[in-house]
mmCIF file of C-alpha atoms and ligand atoms in Angstrom:
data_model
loop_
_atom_site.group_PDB
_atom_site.id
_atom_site.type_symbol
_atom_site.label_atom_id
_atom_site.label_comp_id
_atom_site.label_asym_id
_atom_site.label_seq_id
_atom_site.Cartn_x
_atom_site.Cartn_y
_atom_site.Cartn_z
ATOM 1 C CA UNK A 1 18.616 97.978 52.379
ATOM 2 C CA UNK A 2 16.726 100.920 50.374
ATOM 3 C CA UNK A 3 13.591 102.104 51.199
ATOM 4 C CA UNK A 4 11.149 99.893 49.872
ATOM 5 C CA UNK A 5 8.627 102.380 48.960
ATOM 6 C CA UNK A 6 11.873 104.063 46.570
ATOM 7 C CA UNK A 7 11.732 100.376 44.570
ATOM 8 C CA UNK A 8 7.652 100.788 43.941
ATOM 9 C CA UNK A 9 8.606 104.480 43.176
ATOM 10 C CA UNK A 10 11.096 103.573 40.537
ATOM 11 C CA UNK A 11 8.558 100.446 39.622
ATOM 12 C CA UNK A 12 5.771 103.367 38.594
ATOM 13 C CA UNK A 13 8.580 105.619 36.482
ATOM 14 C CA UNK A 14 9.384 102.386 34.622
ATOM 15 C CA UNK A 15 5.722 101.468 33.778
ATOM 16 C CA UNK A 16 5.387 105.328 32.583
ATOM 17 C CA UNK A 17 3.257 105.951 35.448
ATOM 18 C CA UNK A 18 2.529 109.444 36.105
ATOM 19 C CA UNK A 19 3.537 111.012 39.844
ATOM 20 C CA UNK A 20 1.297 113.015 41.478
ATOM 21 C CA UNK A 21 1.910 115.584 44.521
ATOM 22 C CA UNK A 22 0.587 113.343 47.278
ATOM 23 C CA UNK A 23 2.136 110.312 45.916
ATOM 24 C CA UNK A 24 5.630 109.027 47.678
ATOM 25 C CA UNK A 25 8.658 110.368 45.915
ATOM 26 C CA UNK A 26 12.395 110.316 46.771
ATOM 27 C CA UNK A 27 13.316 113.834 48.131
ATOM 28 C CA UNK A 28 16.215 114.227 45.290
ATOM 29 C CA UNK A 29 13.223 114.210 42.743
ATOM 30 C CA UNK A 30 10.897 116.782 44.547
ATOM 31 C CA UNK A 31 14.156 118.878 45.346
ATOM 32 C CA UNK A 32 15.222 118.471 40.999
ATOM 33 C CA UNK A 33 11.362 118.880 40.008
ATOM 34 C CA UNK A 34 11.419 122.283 42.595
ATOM 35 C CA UNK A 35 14.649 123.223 40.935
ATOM 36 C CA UNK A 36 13.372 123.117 37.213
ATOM 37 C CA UNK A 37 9.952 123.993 37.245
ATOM 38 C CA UNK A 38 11.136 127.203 39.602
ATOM 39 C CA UNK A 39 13.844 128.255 37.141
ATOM 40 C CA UNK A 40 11.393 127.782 34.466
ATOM 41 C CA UNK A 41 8.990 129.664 35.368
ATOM 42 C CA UNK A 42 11.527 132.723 36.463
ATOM 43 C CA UNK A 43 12.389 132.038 32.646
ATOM 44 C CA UNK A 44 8.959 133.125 31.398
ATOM 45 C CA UNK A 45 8.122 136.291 33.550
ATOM 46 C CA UNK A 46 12.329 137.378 32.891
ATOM 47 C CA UNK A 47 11.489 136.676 29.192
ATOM 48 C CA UNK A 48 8.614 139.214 29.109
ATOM 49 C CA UNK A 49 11.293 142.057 29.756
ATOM 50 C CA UNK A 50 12.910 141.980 26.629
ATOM 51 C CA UNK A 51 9.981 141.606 24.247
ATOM 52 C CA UNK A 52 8.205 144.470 26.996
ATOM 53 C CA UNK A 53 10.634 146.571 25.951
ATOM 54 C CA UNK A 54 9.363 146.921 21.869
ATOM 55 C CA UNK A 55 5.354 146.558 22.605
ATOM 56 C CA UNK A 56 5.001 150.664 22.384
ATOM 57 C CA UNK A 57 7.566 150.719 19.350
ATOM 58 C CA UNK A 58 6.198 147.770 17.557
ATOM 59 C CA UNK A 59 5.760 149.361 13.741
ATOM 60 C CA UNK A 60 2.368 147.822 12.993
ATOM 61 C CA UNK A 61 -0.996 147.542 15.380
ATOM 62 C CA UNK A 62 -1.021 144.203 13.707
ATOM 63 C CA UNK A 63 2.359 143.371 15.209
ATOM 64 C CA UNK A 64 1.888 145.106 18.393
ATOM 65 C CA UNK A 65 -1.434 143.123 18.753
ATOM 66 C CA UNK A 66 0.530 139.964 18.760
ATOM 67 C CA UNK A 67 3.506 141.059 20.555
ATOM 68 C CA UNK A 68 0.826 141.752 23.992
ATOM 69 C CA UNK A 69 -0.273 138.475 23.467
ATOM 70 C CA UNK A 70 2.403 136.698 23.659
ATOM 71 C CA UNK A 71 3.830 138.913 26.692
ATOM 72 C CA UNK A 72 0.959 137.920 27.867
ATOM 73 C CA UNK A 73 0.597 134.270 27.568
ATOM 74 C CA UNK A 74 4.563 134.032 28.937
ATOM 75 C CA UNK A 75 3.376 135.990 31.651
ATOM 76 C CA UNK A 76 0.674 133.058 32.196
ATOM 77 C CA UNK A 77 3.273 130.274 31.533
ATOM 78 C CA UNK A 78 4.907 131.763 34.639
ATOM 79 C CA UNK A 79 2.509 131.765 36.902
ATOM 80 C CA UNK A 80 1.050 128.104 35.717
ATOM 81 C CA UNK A 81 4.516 127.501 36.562
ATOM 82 C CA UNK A 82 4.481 128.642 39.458
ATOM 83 C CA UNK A 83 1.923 126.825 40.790
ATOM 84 C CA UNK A 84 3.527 123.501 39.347
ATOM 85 C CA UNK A 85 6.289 124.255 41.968
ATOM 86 C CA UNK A 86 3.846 124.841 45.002
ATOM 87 C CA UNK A 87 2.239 121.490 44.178
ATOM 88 C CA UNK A 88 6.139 120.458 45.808
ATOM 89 C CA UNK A 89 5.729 122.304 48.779
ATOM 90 C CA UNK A 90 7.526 125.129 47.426
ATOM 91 C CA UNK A 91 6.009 128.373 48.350
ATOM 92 C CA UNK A 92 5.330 131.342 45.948
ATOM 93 C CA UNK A 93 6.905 134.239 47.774
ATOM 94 C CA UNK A 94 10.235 132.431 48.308
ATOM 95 C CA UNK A 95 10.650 131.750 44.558
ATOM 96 C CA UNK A 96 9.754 135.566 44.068
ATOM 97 C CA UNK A 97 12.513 136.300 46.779
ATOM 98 C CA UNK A 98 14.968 133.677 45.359
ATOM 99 C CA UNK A 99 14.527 135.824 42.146
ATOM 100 C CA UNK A 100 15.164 139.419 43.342
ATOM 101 C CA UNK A 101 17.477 138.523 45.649
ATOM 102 C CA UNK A 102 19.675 136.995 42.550
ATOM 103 C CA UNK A 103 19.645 134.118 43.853
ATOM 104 C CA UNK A 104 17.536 131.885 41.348
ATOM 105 C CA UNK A 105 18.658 131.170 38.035
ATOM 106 C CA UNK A 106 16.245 131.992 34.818
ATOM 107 C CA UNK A 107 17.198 131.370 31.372
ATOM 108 C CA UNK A 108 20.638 132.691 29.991
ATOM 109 C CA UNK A 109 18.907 133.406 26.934
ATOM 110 C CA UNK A 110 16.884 136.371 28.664
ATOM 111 C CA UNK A 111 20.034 138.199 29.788
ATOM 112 C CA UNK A 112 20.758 139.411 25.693
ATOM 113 C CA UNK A 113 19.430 143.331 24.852
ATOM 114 C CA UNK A 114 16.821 143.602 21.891
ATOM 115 C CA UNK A 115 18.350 146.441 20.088
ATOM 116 C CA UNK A 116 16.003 146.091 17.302
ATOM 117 C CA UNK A 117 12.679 145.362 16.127
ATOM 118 C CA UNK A 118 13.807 142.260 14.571
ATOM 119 C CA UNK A 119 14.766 140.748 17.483
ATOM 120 C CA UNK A 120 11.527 140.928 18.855
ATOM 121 C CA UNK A 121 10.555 138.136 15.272
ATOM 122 C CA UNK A 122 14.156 136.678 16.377
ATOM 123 C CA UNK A 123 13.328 136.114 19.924
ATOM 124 C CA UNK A 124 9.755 134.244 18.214
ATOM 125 C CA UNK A 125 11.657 132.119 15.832
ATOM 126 C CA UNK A 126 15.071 131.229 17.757
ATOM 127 C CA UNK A 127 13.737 131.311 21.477
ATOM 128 C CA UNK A 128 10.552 129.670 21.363
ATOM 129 C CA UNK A 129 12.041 127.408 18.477
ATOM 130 C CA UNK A 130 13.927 126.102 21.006
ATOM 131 C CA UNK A 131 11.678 126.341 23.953
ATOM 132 C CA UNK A 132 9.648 124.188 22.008
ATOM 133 C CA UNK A 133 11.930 121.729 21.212
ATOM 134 C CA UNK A 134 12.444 121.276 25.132
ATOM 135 C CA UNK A 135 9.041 121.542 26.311
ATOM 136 C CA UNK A 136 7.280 119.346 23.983
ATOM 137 C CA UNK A 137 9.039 116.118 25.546
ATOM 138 C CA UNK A 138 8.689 117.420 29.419
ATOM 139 C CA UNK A 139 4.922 116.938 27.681
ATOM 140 C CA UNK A 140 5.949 113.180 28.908
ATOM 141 C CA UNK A 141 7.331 114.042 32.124
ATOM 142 C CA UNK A 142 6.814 111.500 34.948
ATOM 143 C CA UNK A 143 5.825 114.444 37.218
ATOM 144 C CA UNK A 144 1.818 115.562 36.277
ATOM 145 C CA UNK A 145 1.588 119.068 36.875
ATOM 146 C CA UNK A 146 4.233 119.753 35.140
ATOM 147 C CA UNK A 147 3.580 117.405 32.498
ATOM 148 C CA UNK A 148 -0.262 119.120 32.312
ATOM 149 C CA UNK A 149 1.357 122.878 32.718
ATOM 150 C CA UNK A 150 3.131 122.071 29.401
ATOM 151 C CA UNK A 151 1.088 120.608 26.966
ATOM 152 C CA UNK A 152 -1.456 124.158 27.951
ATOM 153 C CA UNK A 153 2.067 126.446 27.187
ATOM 154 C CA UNK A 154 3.022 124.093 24.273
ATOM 155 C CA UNK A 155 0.256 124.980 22.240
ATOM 156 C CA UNK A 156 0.299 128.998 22.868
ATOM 157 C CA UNK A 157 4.362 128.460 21.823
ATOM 158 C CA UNK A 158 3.643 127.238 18.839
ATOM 159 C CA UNK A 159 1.655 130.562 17.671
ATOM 160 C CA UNK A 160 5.384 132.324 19.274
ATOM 161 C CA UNK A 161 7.548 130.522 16.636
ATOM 162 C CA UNK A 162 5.124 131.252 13.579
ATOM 163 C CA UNK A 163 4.773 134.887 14.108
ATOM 164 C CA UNK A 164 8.137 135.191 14.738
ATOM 165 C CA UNK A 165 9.289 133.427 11.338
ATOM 166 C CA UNK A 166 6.623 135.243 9.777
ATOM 167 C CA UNK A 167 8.242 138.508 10.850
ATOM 168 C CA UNK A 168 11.301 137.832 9.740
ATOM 169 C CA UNK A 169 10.281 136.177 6.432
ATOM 170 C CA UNK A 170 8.477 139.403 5.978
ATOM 171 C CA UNK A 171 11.665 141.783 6.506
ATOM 172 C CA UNK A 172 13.748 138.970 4.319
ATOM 173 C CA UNK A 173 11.363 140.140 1.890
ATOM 174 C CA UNK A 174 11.682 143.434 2.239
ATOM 175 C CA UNK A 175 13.868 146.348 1.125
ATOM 176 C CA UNK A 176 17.921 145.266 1.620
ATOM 177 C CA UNK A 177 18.102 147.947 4.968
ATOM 178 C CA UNK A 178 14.909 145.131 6.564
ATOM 179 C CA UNK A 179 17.406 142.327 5.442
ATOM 180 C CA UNK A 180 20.341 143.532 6.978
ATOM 181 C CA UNK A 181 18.575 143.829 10.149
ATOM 182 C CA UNK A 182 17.461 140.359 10.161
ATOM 183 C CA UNK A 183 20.553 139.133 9.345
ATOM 184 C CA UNK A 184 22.446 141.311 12.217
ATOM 185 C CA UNK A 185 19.443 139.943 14.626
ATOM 186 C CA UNK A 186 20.379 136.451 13.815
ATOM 187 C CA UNK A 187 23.981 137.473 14.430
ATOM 188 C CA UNK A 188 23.659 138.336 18.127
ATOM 189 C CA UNK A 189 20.942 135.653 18.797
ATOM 190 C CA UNK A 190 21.782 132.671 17.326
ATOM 191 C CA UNK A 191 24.696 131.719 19.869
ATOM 192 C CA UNK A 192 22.884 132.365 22.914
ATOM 193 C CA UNK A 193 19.879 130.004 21.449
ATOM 194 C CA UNK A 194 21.904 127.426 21.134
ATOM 195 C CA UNK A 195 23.141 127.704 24.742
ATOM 196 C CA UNK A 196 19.592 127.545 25.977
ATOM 197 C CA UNK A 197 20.022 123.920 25.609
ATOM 198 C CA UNK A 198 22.542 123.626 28.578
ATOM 199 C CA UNK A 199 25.780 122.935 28.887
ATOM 200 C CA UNK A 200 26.827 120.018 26.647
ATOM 201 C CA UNK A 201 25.956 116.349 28.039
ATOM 202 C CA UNK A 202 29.561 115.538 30.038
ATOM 203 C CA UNK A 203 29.266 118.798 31.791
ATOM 204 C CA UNK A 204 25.228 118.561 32.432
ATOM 205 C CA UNK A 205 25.073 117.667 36.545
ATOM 206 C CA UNK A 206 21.554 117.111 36.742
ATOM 207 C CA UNK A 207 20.798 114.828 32.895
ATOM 208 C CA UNK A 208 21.596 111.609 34.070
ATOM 209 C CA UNK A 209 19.019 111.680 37.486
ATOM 210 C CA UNK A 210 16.679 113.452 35.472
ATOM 211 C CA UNK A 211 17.173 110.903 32.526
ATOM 212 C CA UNK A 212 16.287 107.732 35.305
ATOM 213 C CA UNK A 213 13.168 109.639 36.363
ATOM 214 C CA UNK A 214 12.317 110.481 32.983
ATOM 215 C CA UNK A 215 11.978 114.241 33.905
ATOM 216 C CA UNK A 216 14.208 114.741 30.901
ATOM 217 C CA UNK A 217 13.791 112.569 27.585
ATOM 218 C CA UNK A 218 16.401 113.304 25.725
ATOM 219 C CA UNK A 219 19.754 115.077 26.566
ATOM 220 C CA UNK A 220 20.758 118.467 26.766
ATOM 221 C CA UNK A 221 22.847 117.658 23.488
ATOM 222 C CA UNK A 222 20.102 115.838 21.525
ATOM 223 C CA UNK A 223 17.161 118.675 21.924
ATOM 224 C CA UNK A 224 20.513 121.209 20.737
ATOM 225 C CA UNK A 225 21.435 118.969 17.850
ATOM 226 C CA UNK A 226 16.871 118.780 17.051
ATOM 227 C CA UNK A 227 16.680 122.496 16.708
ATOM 228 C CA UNK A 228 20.112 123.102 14.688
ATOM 229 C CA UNK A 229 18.753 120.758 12.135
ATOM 230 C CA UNK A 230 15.246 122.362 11.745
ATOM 231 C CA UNK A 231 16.406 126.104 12.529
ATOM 232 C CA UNK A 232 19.245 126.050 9.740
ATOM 233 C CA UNK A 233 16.764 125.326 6.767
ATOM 234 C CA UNK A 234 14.249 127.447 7.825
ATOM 235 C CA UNK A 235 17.257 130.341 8.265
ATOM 236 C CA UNK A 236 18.822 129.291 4.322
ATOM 237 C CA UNK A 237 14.977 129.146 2.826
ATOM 238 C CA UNK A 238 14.465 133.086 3.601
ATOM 239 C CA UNK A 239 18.199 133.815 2.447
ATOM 240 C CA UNK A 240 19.699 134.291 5.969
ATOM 241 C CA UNK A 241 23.247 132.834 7.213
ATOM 242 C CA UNK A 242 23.908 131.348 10.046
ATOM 243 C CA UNK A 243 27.016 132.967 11.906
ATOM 244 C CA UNK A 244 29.120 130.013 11.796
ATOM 245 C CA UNK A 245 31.379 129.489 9.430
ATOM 246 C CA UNK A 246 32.056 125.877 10.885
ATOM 247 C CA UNK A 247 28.613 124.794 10.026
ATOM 248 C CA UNK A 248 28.018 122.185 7.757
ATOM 249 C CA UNK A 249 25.806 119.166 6.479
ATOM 250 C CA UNK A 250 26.872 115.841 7.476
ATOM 251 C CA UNK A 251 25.490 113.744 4.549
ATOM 252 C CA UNK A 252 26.308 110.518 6.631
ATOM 253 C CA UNK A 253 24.143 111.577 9.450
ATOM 254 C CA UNK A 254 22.079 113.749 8.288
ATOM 255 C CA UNK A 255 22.848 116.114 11.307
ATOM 256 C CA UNK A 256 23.961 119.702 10.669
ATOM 257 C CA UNK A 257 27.475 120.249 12.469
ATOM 258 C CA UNK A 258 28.135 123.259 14.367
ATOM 259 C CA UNK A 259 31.450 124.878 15.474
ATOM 260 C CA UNK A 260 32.892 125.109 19.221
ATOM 261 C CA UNK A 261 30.326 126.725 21.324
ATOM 262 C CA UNK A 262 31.901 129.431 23.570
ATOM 263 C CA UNK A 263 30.972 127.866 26.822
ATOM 264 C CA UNK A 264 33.155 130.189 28.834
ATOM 265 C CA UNK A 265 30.071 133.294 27.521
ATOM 266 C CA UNK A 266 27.947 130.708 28.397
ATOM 267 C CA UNK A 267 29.399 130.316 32.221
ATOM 268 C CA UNK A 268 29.983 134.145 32.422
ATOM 269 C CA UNK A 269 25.943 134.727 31.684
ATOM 270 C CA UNK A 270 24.686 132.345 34.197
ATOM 271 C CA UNK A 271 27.326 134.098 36.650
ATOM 272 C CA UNK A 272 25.566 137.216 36.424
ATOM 273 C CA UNK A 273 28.098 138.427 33.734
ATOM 274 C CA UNK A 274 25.431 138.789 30.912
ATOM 275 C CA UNK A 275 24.775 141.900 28.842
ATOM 276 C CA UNK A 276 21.319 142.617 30.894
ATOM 277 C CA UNK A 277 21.314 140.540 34.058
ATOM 278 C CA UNK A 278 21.347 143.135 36.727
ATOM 279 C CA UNK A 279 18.832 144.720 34.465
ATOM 280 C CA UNK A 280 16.415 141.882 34.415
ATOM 281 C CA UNK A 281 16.913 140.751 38.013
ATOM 282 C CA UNK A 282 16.208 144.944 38.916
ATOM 283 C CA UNK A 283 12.978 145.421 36.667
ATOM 284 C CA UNK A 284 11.596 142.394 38.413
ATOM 285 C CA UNK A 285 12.649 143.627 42.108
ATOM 286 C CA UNK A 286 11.267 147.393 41.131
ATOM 287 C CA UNK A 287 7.715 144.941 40.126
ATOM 288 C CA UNK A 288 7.752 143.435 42.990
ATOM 289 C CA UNK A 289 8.380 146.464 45.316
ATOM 290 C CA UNK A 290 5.695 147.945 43.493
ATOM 291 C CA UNK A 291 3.389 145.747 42.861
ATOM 292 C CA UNK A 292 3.367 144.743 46.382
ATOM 293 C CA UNK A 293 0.107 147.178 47.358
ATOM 294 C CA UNK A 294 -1.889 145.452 45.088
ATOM 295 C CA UNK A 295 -0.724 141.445 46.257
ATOM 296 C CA UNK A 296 -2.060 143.135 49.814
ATOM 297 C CA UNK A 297 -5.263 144.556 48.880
ATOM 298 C CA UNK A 298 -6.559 141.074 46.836
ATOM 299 C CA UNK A 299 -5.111 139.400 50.390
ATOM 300 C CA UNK A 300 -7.431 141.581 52.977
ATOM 301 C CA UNK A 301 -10.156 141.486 50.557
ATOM 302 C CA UNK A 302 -10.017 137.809 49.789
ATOM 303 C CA UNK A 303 -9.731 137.444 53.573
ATOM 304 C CA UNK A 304 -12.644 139.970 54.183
ATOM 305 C CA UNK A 305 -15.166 137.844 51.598
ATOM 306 C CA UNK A 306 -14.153 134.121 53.207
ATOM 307 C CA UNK A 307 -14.587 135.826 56.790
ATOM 308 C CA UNK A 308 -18.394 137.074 55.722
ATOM 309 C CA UNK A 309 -19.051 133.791 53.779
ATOM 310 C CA UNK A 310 -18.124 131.457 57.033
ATOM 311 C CA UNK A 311 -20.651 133.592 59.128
HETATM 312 N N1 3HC B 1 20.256 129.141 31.463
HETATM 313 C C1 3HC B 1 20.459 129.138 32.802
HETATM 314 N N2 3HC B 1 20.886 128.060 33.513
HETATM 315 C C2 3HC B 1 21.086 126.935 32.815
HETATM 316 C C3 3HC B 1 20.882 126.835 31.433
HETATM 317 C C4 3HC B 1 20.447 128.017 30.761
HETATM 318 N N3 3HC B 1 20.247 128.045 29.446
HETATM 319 N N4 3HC B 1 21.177 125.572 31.040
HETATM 320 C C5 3HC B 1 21.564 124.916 32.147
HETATM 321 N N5 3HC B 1 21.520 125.732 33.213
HETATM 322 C C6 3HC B 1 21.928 125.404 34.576
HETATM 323 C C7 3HC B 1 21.038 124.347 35.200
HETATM 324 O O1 3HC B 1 19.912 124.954 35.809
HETATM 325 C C8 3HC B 1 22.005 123.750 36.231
HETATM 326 O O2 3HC B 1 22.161 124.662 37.296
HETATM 327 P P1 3HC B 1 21.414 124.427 38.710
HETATM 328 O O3 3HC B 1 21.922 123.117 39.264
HETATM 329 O O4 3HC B 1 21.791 125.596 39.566
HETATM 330 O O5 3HC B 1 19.936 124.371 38.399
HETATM 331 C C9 3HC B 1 23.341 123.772 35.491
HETATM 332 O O6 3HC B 1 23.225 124.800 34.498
HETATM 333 C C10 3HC B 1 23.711 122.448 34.875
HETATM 334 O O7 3HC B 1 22.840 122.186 33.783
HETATM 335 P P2 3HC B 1 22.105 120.756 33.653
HETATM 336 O O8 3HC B 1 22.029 120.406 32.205
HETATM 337 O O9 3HC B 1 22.748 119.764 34.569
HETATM 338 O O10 3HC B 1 20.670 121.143 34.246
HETATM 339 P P3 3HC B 1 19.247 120.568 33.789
HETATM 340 O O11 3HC B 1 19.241 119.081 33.769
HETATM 341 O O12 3HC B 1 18.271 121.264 34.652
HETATM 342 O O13 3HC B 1 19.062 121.047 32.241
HETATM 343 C C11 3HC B 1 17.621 122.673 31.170
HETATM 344 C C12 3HC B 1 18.959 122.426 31.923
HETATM 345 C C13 3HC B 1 17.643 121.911 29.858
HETATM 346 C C14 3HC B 1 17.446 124.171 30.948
HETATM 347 C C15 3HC B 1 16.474 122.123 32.064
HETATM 348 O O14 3HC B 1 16.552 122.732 33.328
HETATM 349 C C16 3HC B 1 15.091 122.391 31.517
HETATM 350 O O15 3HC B 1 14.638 121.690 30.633
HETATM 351 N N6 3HC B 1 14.394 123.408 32.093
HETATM 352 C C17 3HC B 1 13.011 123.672 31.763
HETATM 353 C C18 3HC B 1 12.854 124.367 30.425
HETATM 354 C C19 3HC B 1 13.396 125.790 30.396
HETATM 355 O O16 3HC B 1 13.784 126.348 31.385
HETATM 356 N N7 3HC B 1 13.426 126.333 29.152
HETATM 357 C C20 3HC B 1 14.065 127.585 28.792
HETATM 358 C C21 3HC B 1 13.381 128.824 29.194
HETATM 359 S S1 3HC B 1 11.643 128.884 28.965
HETATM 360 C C22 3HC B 1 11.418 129.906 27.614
HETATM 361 O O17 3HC B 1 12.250 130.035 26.781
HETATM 362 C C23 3HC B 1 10.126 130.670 27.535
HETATM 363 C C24 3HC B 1 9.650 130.825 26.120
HETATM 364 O O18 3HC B 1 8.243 130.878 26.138
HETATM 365 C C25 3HC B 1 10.185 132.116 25.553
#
């Protein structure tokens, strides 16, 4: 027979109850929870490289002004994050390692090159689009801190996606050259946004557990299917097309249909095989390496001041 306390544990995630980090939980759910939050917050200090790389180019002080801030509040989202996954008994430096190393997954989505400045309103619109889209219902996650860790990032995402519109509205608006590169931005990122969403729902290993301990609310298909049907209308109302010449309106459903994703890119990216992996996973190793002085002075120091408090 089970273990009992496993029945009062599935009891609580029926009744919505919220699971806290001293509270009795199955080891697959702490090992799923350590998985996720891990990857997701390797997601948000990766996804600082490529809007990094545009903060001294940005054409406007207006524009750079928000770009830093929202390098910086990803930055943040990390290291909340972070701690989210130490709450589990994970600890911080062997995430860090897992990440150098190569060995920890991020975001596929991160592994793409921002060639232009559009991107950079791209990455706002697109990306956080659909971060949003996943991390508003892990809002309701049985799991607190990460439940708590997202409704803080939620609302700093939300200011991501309207700058990012807002910048590409803007060069929509502008001369035919600014159009062109919105539309070539869309182009390159549209794809790989919809593959944030994971692989589709018979080929997702982890949805159906996750589903039962209402980690996940909806499927990996379901959030994809969300943000095709808002992104589309907001890409048609500022004259842009979507790169898809499958796409169209079901009138039944109401659902915009897509074309085949190419789930073999998809496989090759999170094999390493991306455009900029081995450039992401080295600018993080190089900030680590270098970065390392600094982690050791606030140690000694912090050591120093709790040594002269206890006296
Ligand atoms: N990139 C990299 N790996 C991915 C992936 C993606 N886009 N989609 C799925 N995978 C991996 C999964 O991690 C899993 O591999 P693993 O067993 O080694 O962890 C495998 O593919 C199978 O996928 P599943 O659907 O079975 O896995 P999940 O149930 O974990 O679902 C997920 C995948 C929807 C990404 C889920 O992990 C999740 O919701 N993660 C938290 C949210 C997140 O990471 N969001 C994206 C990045 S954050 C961001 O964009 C920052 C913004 O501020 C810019």
């Amino acid at each position: 027979e089970g273990d009992p306390r496993e029945a009062r544990f599935m009891a609580r995630i029926d009744a919505e109850e919220r699971i806290e980090p001293n509270d009795f939980m199955p080891e697959g759910y702490r090992k799923t929870l350590v998985r996720q939050i891990a990857q997701h917050a390797h997601s948000e200090i990766i996804g600082m490289l490529p809007e990094g790389n545009w903060i001294t180019r940005a054409p406007s002080l207006r524009r750079k002004a928000a770009l830093l801030a929202k390098v910086q509040d990803e930055g943040g989202h990390g290291l909340y994050l972070y701690c989210a996954a130490e709450t589990l008994g994970k600890s911080r430096e062997e995430m860090m390692d897992e990440l150098v190393d190569g060995r920890a997954k991020y975001s596929s989505i991160f592994n793409y090159p921002t060639l232009t400045w559009a991107d950079i309103g791209m990455i706002g619109w697109l990306v956080d689009g659909a971060a949003i889209m996943n991390q508003i219902p892990l809002c309701r996650c049985s799991f607190g801190p990460y439940a708590r860790a997202m409704i803080r990032i939620c609302k700093e995402e939300s200011f991501h996606q309207r700058q990012g519109y807002e910048q590409i509205m803007t060069l929509c608006a502008g001369t035919p050259e600014q159009k062109e590169l919105a539309q070539d931005s869309l182009n390159r990122w549209w794809w790989p946004s919809i593959m944030m969403f994971g692989p589709s729902d018979g080929d997702s290993v982890h949805s159906a557990k996750s589903m039962a301990w209402k980690i996940k609310r909806f499927t990996n298909d379901e959030l994809r299917q969300k943000f095709i049907d808002a992104t589309v209308p907001q890409a048609h109302r500022i004259g842009l097309e979507i790169p898809d010449p499958d796409l169209k309106f079901n009138e039944e459903t109401g659902h915009w249909e897509i074309g085949e994703i190419d789930w073999e890119e998809f496989k090759r990216v999170l094999a390493g095989g991306g455009p900029c992996n081995a450039d992401r996973v080295a600018a993080r190793k190089a900030a680590q390496e270098n970065g390392a002085w600094v982690r050791d002075a606030a140690l000694a120091y912090a050591q120093k001041r709790a040594a002269r408090e206890s006296e």
